[in-house]
Amino acid sequence: MILITGANGRPGSATVREFVRHGTPVRALVRSPEKGDDLRALPGVEVVYGDMLWPETLEHALAGVDRVLMISGAGPEMLETQCTFIDAAIKAGVGHIVKFSGKDSVDGFDNEKFRSSRSHEQILRYLVASGMPWTVLRPSQFMHVYFEEVPDIVAHGELRLPLGDTTLAPVDIDDIAKVAYAVLTTPGHEGETYTMTGPEALTMTDAARHISDAIGRSVSYRDVTSEEKQQAWLAAGYPRPRASAFAQLFQERSRLGRSTVDLSTHERFGIEPTTFAEFARRYADVFRGVSPYTVTPA
Ligand SMILES: NC(=O)c1ccc[n+]([C@@H]2O[C@H](COP(=O)([O-])OP(=O)(O)OC[C@H]3O[C@@H](n4cnc5c(N)ncnc54)[C@H](OP(=O)(O)O)[C@@H]3O)[C@@H](O)[C@H]2O)c1
């Protein structure tokens, strides 16, 4: 049996959908019953409940599992969550963990300045030292994070970010899910790290133009200061630590300026990379603000 954790989050749910597309049964871990409703409706998906921080809640989820896609949120508790989960997986006899990590969006990114990158490195060291066979997926920024800008797009026709003319190479989580599916269902990926980006390094002016073309309404990029954006995140209800972590991330991105494109993983697995323009067209109604993003889109 294959288990996907973080199954109601963005990359986790996309991977569950990829299993459904192939008709391959899969087990999906969610933290609480009310979060599993959308996934429970999918054929071949066994939804189980448990908290990765609490091994005693994972007994059923890990029973009979050969391989796991390990994902949890990028917050301050990620290190403890995933190390605790690794211990529980070893105890339960799991044979292979595919760790979902992140590619620094720009070469030269300072891990000491960004906790989530640092935690990913520490977790990987823990996983390798544990002796558990492992594989790492390292995607760049998800295209889906631009949904967080929908309120400004709808209210002001603007994409407001503190990025100047920095380029980013966001990747579609459905592309990542295809790689995750292949790695989880075929042999021979132990000890491999699969880095992924999208097919273009885009300025935010480019991203705004693609969204504008997709929704048929003018959307322009407006450069804001890091302080302005942090205030906007706080006003939108982000907890202060999350707003500060995002501000740090964007400062690092704009300090470095340029992202590189790496399509080696797409090529290795025969996946056509999704462009941002295609992504924006697929989710035009989400960018218009008329349809919410759901983990099980029609
Ligand atoms: N965002 C990006 O652009 C990006 C790019 C590259 C890599 N990444 C990496 O991708 C990973 C996922 O990030 P994300 O922001 O996309 O997260 P996300 O969509 O919020 O998904 C995280 C999932 O993990 C679950 N989770 C967290 N703690 C858990 C626990 N203790 N027990 C069980 N489930 C738990 C969450 O469940 P709940 O719904 O219950 O909270 C949620 O389903 C992170 O490691 C991040 O560093 C992100």
Tab-separated table of C-alpha atoms and ligand atoms in Angstrom:
chain	number	residue	atom	x	y	z
A	1	MET	CA	0.000	0.000	0.000
A	2	ILE	CA	1.149	3.545	-0.750
A	3	LEU	CA	0.428	6.343	1.747
A	4	ILE	CA	0.319	10.053	0.903
A	5	THR	CA	0.557	12.461	3.824
A	6	GLY	CA	-0.570	16.089	3.633
A	7	ALA	CA	-3.241	14.637	1.372
A	8	ASN	CA	-5.662	17.556	1.633
A	9	GLY	CA	-2.922	20.103	0.894
A	10	ARG	CA	-1.877	21.329	-2.537
A	11	PRO	CA	0.827	18.848	-3.673
A	12	GLY	CA	-0.622	15.967	-1.639
A	13	SER	CA	-4.107	16.258	-3.137
A	14	ALA	CA	-2.666	16.586	-6.652
A	15	THR	CA	-0.783	13.313	-6.128
A	16	VAL	CA	-3.909	11.583	-4.816
A	17	ARG	CA	-5.735	12.749	-7.976
A	18	GLU	CA	-2.912	11.315	-10.101
A	19	PHE	CA	-3.426	7.902	-8.466
A	20	VAL	CA	-7.161	8.187	-9.187
A	21	ARG	CA	-6.416	9.080	-12.828
A	22	HIS	CA	-4.396	5.845	-13.130
A	23	GLY	CA	-6.967	3.759	-11.222
A	24	THR	CA	-4.293	2.841	-8.643
A	25	PRO	CA	-5.537	2.449	-5.055
A	26	VAL	CA	-3.925	4.779	-2.535
A	27	ARG	CA	-4.207	5.694	1.147
A	28	ALA	CA	-4.529	9.392	2.028
A	29	LEU	CA	-3.603	10.733	5.479
A	30	VAL	CA	-5.502	13.785	6.723
A	31	ARG	CA	-5.413	15.315	10.181
A	32	SER	CA	-9.104	15.291	11.000
A	33	PRO	CA	-12.312	13.764	9.585
A	34	GLU	CA	-13.838	17.066	8.420
A	35	LYS	CA	-10.820	17.631	6.156
A	36	GLY	CA	-11.261	14.357	4.294
A	37	ASP	CA	-14.679	14.890	2.695
A	38	ASP	CA	-13.500	15.843	-0.815
A	39	LEU	CA	-10.960	13.016	-0.940
A	40	ARG	CA	-13.393	10.401	0.385
A	41	ALA	CA	-15.556	10.937	-2.689
A	42	LEU	CA	-12.718	9.844	-5.022
A	43	PRO	CA	-12.689	6.213	-6.237
A	44	GLY	CA	-9.892	3.990	-4.872
A	45	VAL	CA	-8.887	6.441	-2.150
A	46	GLU	CA	-8.814	5.169	1.438
A	47	VAL	CA	-8.887	8.218	3.700
A	48	VAL	CA	-7.257	7.702	7.107
A	49	TYR	CA	-6.827	10.117	9.994
A	50	GLY	CA	-3.763	10.854	12.046
A	51	ASP	CA	-1.363	13.540	13.171
A	52	MET	CA	2.230	13.098	12.024
A	53	LEU	CA	3.403	14.686	15.278
A	54	TRP	CA	1.655	12.023	17.352
A	55	PRO	CA	2.817	8.467	16.491
A	56	GLU	CA	0.027	6.871	18.524
A	57	THR	CA	-2.489	8.287	15.995
A	58	LEU	CA	-0.677	6.726	13.015
A	59	GLU	CA	-0.952	3.006	13.731
A	60	HIS	CA	-3.809	2.366	11.312
A	61	ALA	CA	-2.469	4.803	8.688
A	62	LEU	CA	0.925	3.056	8.536
A	63	ALA	CA	-0.281	-0.561	8.745
A	64	GLY	CA	0.789	-2.522	5.640
A	65	VAL	CA	2.382	0.522	3.961
A	66	ASP	CA	5.395	-0.061	1.653
A	67	ARG	CA	6.012	3.486	0.437
A	68	VAL	CA	5.137	6.954	1.659
A	69	LEU	CA	5.052	10.387	0.059
A	70	MET	CA	5.924	12.528	3.093
A	71	ILE	CA	4.514	16.067	2.987
A	72	SER	CA	3.618	18.437	5.783
A	73	GLY	CA	3.235	22.229	5.869
A	74	ALA	CA	6.342	24.445	5.697
A	75	GLY	CA	5.738	26.033	9.139
A	76	PRO	CA	8.054	26.055	12.165
A	77	GLU	CA	6.915	22.594	13.280
A	78	MET	CA	7.942	20.845	10.025
A	79	LEU	CA	11.254	19.552	11.404
A	80	GLU	CA	9.746	17.850	14.431
A	81	THR	CA	6.691	16.664	12.494
A	82	GLN	CA	8.648	14.890	9.781
A	83	CYS	CA	11.379	13.452	12.057
A	84	THR	CA	8.664	12.041	14.346
A	85	PHE	CA	6.881	10.622	11.321
A	86	ILE	CA	10.093	8.997	10.014
A	87	ASP	CA	10.540	7.219	13.368
A	88	ALA	CA	6.935	5.984	13.265
A	89	ALA	CA	7.350	4.786	9.663
A	90	ILE	CA	10.493	2.833	10.537
A	91	LYS	CA	8.705	1.228	13.482
A	92	ALA	CA	5.778	0.255	11.240
A	93	GLY	CA	8.085	-1.407	8.668
A	94	VAL	CA	7.680	1.103	5.808
A	95	GLY	CA	10.213	0.341	3.051
A	96	HIS	CA	10.766	3.704	1.307
A	97	ILE	CA	10.057	7.383	2.051
A	98	VAL	CA	9.739	9.922	-0.747
A	99	LYS	CA	10.434	13.253	0.921
A	100	PHE	CA	8.691	16.296	-0.515
A	101	SER	CA	11.160	19.168	-0.238
A	102	GLY	CA	11.656	22.472	-2.072
A	103	LYS	CA	14.087	23.882	-4.602
A	104	ASP	CA	15.477	27.234	-3.643
A	105	SER	CA	13.822	29.497	-6.127
A	106	VAL	CA	17.076	31.192	-7.047
A	107	ASP	CA	20.630	29.844	-7.109
A	108	GLY	CA	22.603	31.091	-4.121
A	109	PHE	CA	19.598	31.190	-1.746
A	110	ASP	CA	20.788	31.538	1.861
A	111	ASN	CA	19.304	28.652	3.852
A	112	GLU	CA	20.323	30.278	7.116
A	113	LYS	CA	17.889	33.093	6.336
A	114	PHE	CA	14.943	30.867	5.515
A	115	ARG	CA	13.785	28.335	8.074
A	116	SER	CA	11.809	26.065	5.761
A	117	SER	CA	14.835	25.389	3.487
A	118	ARG	CA	16.974	24.811	6.570
A	119	SER	CA	14.407	22.393	8.037
A	120	HIS	CA	14.226	20.442	4.773
A	121	GLU	CA	18.028	19.945	4.888
A	122	GLN	CA	17.895	18.833	8.536
A	123	ILE	CA	15.051	16.403	7.866
A	124	LEU	CA	16.909	14.921	4.912
A	125	ARG	CA	20.006	14.375	7.051
A	126	TYR	CA	17.802	12.634	9.642
A	127	LEU	CA	16.164	10.478	6.964
A	128	VAL	CA	19.472	9.448	5.391
A	129	ALA	CA	20.981	8.633	8.811
A	130	SER	CA	17.924	6.512	9.668
A	131	GLY	CA	18.854	3.951	7.010
A	132	MET	CA	15.363	4.151	5.435
A	133	PRO	CA	15.543	4.083	1.593
A	134	TRP	CA	14.681	7.597	0.394
A	135	THR	CA	14.008	9.787	-2.626
A	136	VAL	CA	13.662	13.588	-2.651
A	137	LEU	CA	11.349	15.729	-4.778
A	138	ARG	CA	12.574	19.350	-4.969
A	139	PRO	CA	10.082	21.534	-6.827
A	140	SER	CA	10.342	25.291	-7.222
A	141	GLN	CA	7.554	27.701	-6.227
A	142	PHE	CA	4.100	26.244	-7.032
A	143	MET	CA	2.009	28.046	-9.660
A	144	HIS	CA	-0.882	27.552	-7.220
A	145	VAL	CA	0.555	30.098	-4.760
A	146	TYR	CA	-0.615	32.853	-7.148
A	147	PHE	CA	-4.176	32.035	-5.986
A	148	GLU	CA	-3.208	33.852	-2.786
A	149	GLU	CA	-3.109	37.043	-4.885
A	150	VAL	CA	-6.700	36.657	-6.144
A	151	PRO	CA	-8.151	39.281	-3.730
A	152	ASP	CA	-5.847	42.004	-5.190
A	153	ILE	CA	-6.439	40.794	-8.746
A	154	VAL	CA	-10.219	40.954	-8.275
A	155	ALA	CA	-10.359	44.184	-6.251
A	156	HIS	CA	-7.625	46.214	-7.998
A	157	GLY	CA	-6.675	44.434	-11.246
A	158	GLU	CA	-3.158	44.197	-9.804
A	159	LEU	CA	-0.663	41.559	-8.817
A	160	ARG	CA	1.035	43.185	-5.816
A	161	LEU	CA	4.351	41.647	-4.783
A	162	PRO	CA	7.693	42.931	-3.471
A	163	LEU	CA	9.748	41.437	-6.282
A	164	GLY	CA	10.855	44.234	-8.643
A	165	ASP	CA	12.039	42.603	-11.865
A	166	THR	CA	13.046	39.327	-10.152
A	167	THR	CA	12.247	36.230	-12.191
A	168	LEU	CA	10.721	33.039	-10.770
A	169	ALA	CA	10.136	29.699	-12.507
A	170	PRO	CA	6.949	28.365	-10.859
A	171	VAL	CA	5.902	24.771	-11.519
A	172	ASP	CA	2.435	23.207	-11.824
A	173	ILE	CA	1.700	20.826	-8.924
A	174	ASP	CA	0.034	18.467	-11.433
A	175	ASP	CA	3.460	18.075	-13.113
A	176	ILE	CA	5.004	17.336	-9.702
A	177	ALA	CA	2.215	14.828	-8.993
A	178	LYS	CA	3.060	12.913	-12.172
A	179	VAL	CA	6.659	12.530	-10.999
A	180	ALA	CA	5.518	11.572	-7.490
A	181	TYR	CA	3.249	8.893	-8.980
A	182	ALA	CA	6.076	7.443	-11.079
A	183	VAL	CA	8.508	7.429	-8.153
A	184	LEU	CA	5.985	5.791	-5.817
A	185	THR	CA	4.862	3.101	-8.257
A	186	THR	CA	8.067	2.065	-10.082
A	187	PRO	CA	11.354	0.692	-8.726
A	188	GLY	CA	14.785	2.291	-8.906
A	189	HIS	CA	14.547	5.758	-7.356
A	190	GLU	CA	16.385	5.154	-4.063
A	191	GLY	CA	18.920	7.887	-3.265
A	192	GLU	CA	17.750	10.121	-6.147
A	193	THR	CA	16.871	13.822	-5.884
A	194	TYR	CA	14.460	15.111	-8.505
A	195	THR	CA	14.546	18.874	-8.961
A	196	MET	CA	11.735	20.554	-10.895
A	197	THR	CA	10.836	24.033	-12.103
A	198	GLY	CA	8.344	25.323	-14.602
A	199	PRO	CA	9.411	25.906	-18.228
A	200	GLU	CA	9.971	29.687	-18.011
A	201	ALA	CA	11.632	32.198	-15.698
A	202	LEU	CA	8.917	34.873	-15.447
A	203	THR	CA	8.982	38.424	-14.171
A	204	MET	CA	5.852	39.316	-12.241
A	205	THR	CA	4.928	41.561	-15.184
A	206	ASP	CA	4.915	38.387	-17.331
A	207	ALA	CA	2.835	36.521	-14.741
A	208	ALA	CA	0.303	39.390	-14.564
A	209	ARG	CA	0.063	39.464	-18.377
A	210	HIS	CA	-0.693	35.703	-18.515
A	211	ILE	CA	-3.381	36.058	-15.839
A	212	SER	CA	-4.806	39.065	-17.685
A	213	ASP	CA	-4.952	37.150	-21.002
A	214	ALA	CA	-6.604	34.173	-19.274
A	215	ILE	CA	-9.339	36.118	-17.494
A	216	GLY	CA	-9.957	38.724	-20.221
A	217	ARG	CA	-9.447	41.637	-17.857
A	218	SER	CA	-6.521	43.988	-17.349
A	219	VAL	CA	-4.130	42.809	-14.611
A	220	SER	CA	-0.846	44.637	-14.112
A	221	TYR	CA	2.088	44.080	-11.814
A	222	ARG	CA	2.534	46.589	-9.025
A	223	ASP	CA	5.807	46.510	-7.158
A	224	VAL	CA	5.202	47.029	-3.431
A	225	THR	CA	7.681	47.227	-0.573
A	226	SER	CA	8.290	44.242	1.657
A	227	GLU	CA	6.712	46.197	4.571
A	228	GLU	CA	3.570	46.976	2.524
A	229	LYS	CA	3.172	43.323	1.564
A	230	GLN	CA	3.725	42.157	5.111
A	231	GLN	CA	0.991	44.552	6.304
A	232	ALA	CA	-1.323	43.216	3.582
A	233	TRP	CA	-0.698	39.606	4.678
A	234	LEU	CA	-1.414	40.538	8.300
A	235	ALA	CA	-4.588	42.373	7.256
A	236	ALA	CA	-5.639	39.256	5.324
A	237	GLY	CA	-5.387	37.263	8.553
A	238	TYR	CA	-2.009	35.540	8.132
A	239	PRO	CA	-0.442	34.810	11.538
A	240	ARG	CA	2.581	37.076	12.177
A	241	PRO	CA	5.200	34.259	11.987
A	242	ARG	CA	3.852	33.191	8.579
A	243	ALA	CA	3.803	36.779	7.270
A	244	SER	CA	7.394	37.279	8.516
A	245	ALA	CA	8.564	34.006	6.926
A	246	PHE	CA	7.024	35.040	3.586
A	247	ALA	CA	8.630	38.479	3.834
A	248	GLN	CA	12.021	36.839	4.420
A	249	LEU	CA	11.484	34.539	1.457
A	250	PHE	CA	10.577	37.372	-0.902
A	251	GLN	CA	13.521	39.479	0.310
A	252	GLU	CA	15.878	36.589	-0.476
A	253	ARG	CA	14.279	36.126	-3.880
A	254	SER	CA	14.603	39.774	-4.818
A	255	ARG	CA	18.157	39.998	-3.435
A	256	LEU	CA	19.168	37.239	-5.848
A	257	GLY	CA	17.049	38.351	-8.758
A	258	ARG	CA	17.162	35.515	-11.274
A	259	SER	CA	15.700	31.997	-11.254
A	260	THR	CA	16.996	29.187	-13.416
A	261	VAL	CA	14.840	26.719	-15.333
A	262	ASP	CA	15.523	23.006	-14.739
A	263	LEU	CA	13.434	20.617	-16.830
A	264	SER	CA	15.675	17.557	-16.336
A	265	THR	CA	13.043	15.768	-14.225
A	266	HIS	CA	10.229	16.521	-16.690
A	267	GLU	CA	12.456	15.086	-19.441
A	268	ARG	CA	13.469	12.011	-17.446
A	269	PHE	CA	9.800	11.108	-16.776
A	270	GLY	CA	8.482	12.183	-20.207
A	271	ILE	CA	6.256	14.957	-18.808
A	272	GLU	CA	5.319	17.963	-20.956
A	273	PRO	CA	5.945	21.012	-18.735
A	274	THR	CA	2.871	23.139	-18.098
A	275	THR	CA	3.351	26.817	-18.937
A	276	PHE	CA	2.040	29.560	-16.665
A	277	ALA	CA	-0.255	30.694	-19.493
A	278	GLU	CA	-1.831	27.203	-19.655
A	279	PHE	CA	-2.151	27.120	-15.886
A	280	ALA	CA	-3.824	30.554	-15.802
A	281	ARG	CA	-6.290	29.474	-18.532
A	282	ARG	CA	-7.104	26.241	-16.654
A	283	TYR	CA	-7.892	28.189	-13.491
A	284	ALA	CA	-9.308	31.351	-15.109
A	285	ASP	CA	-12.429	31.212	-12.919
A	286	VAL	CA	-10.314	30.979	-9.767
A	287	PHE	CA	-8.292	34.043	-10.897
A	288	ARG	CA	-11.587	35.820	-11.726
A	289	GLY	CA	-12.680	35.170	-8.144
A	290	VAL	CA	-15.873	33.399	-9.245
A	291	SER	CA	-14.835	29.881	-8.272
A	292	PRO	CA	-12.910	28.708	-5.199
A	293	TYR	CA	-9.921	26.424	-5.601
A	294	THR	CA	-10.779	22.934	-4.361
A	295	VAL	CA	-8.518	19.909	-3.919
A	296	THR	CA	-10.794	17.890	-6.203
A	297	PRO	CA	-11.451	20.198	-9.176
A	298	ALA	CA	-13.941	18.924	-11.747
B	1	LIG	N1	4.379	26.604	-1.492
B	1	LIG	C1	5.345	26.448	-2.394
B	1	LIG	O1	5.461	27.191	-3.390
B	1	LIG	C2	6.317	25.305	-2.236
B	1	LIG	C3	7.268	25.085	-3.228
B	1	LIG	C4	8.140	24.007	-3.104
B	1	LIG	C5	8.051	23.160	-1.995
B	1	LIG	N2	7.119	23.429	-1.042
B	1	LIG	C6	7.023	22.494	0.097
B	1	LIG	O2	5.815	21.782	-0.044
B	1	LIG	C7	5.384	21.318	1.231
B	1	LIG	C8	3.907	21.592	1.372
B	1	LIG	O3	3.748	22.992	1.474
B	1	LIG	P1	2.385	23.736	1.181
B	1	LIG	O4	2.559	25.118	1.606
B	1	LIG	O5	1.941	23.452	-0.190
B	1	LIG	O6	1.433	23.026	2.199
B	1	LIG	P2	-0.107	22.635	2.128
B	1	LIG	O7	-0.742	22.753	0.820
B	1	LIG	O8	-0.718	23.424	3.229
B	1	LIG	O9	-0.020	21.122	2.551
B	1	LIG	C9	0.472	20.720	3.797
B	1	LIG	C10	-0.358	19.552	4.276
B	1	LIG	O10	0.316	18.927	5.380
B	1	LIG	C11	-0.668	18.623	6.354
B	1	LIG	N3	-0.053	18.533	7.679
B	1	LIG	C12	0.712	19.471	8.274
B	1	LIG	N4	1.072	19.045	9.495
B	1	LIG	C13	0.510	17.819	9.677
B	1	LIG	C14	0.503	16.884	10.727
B	1	LIG	N5	1.141	17.116	11.889
B	1	LIG	N6	-0.175	15.720	10.570
B	1	LIG	C15	-0.851	15.470	9.424
B	1	LIG	N7	-0.885	16.336	8.376
B	1	LIG	C16	-0.218	17.488	8.511
B	1	LIG	C17	-1.672	19.765	6.264
B	1	LIG	O11	-2.873	19.369	6.860
B	1	LIG	P3	-3.945	20.436	7.423
B	1	LIG	O12	-4.794	20.815	6.238
B	1	LIG	O13	-4.680	19.696	8.468
B	1	LIG	O14	-3.163	21.602	7.964
B	1	LIG	C18	-1.758	19.932	4.748
B	1	LIG	O15	-2.648	19.009	4.184
B	1	LIG	C19	6.271	22.042	2.253
B	1	LIG	O16	7.249	21.145	2.730
B	1	LIG	C20	6.934	23.153	1.455
B	1	LIG	O17	8.213	23.501	1.945
B	1	LIG	C21	6.242	24.457	-1.133
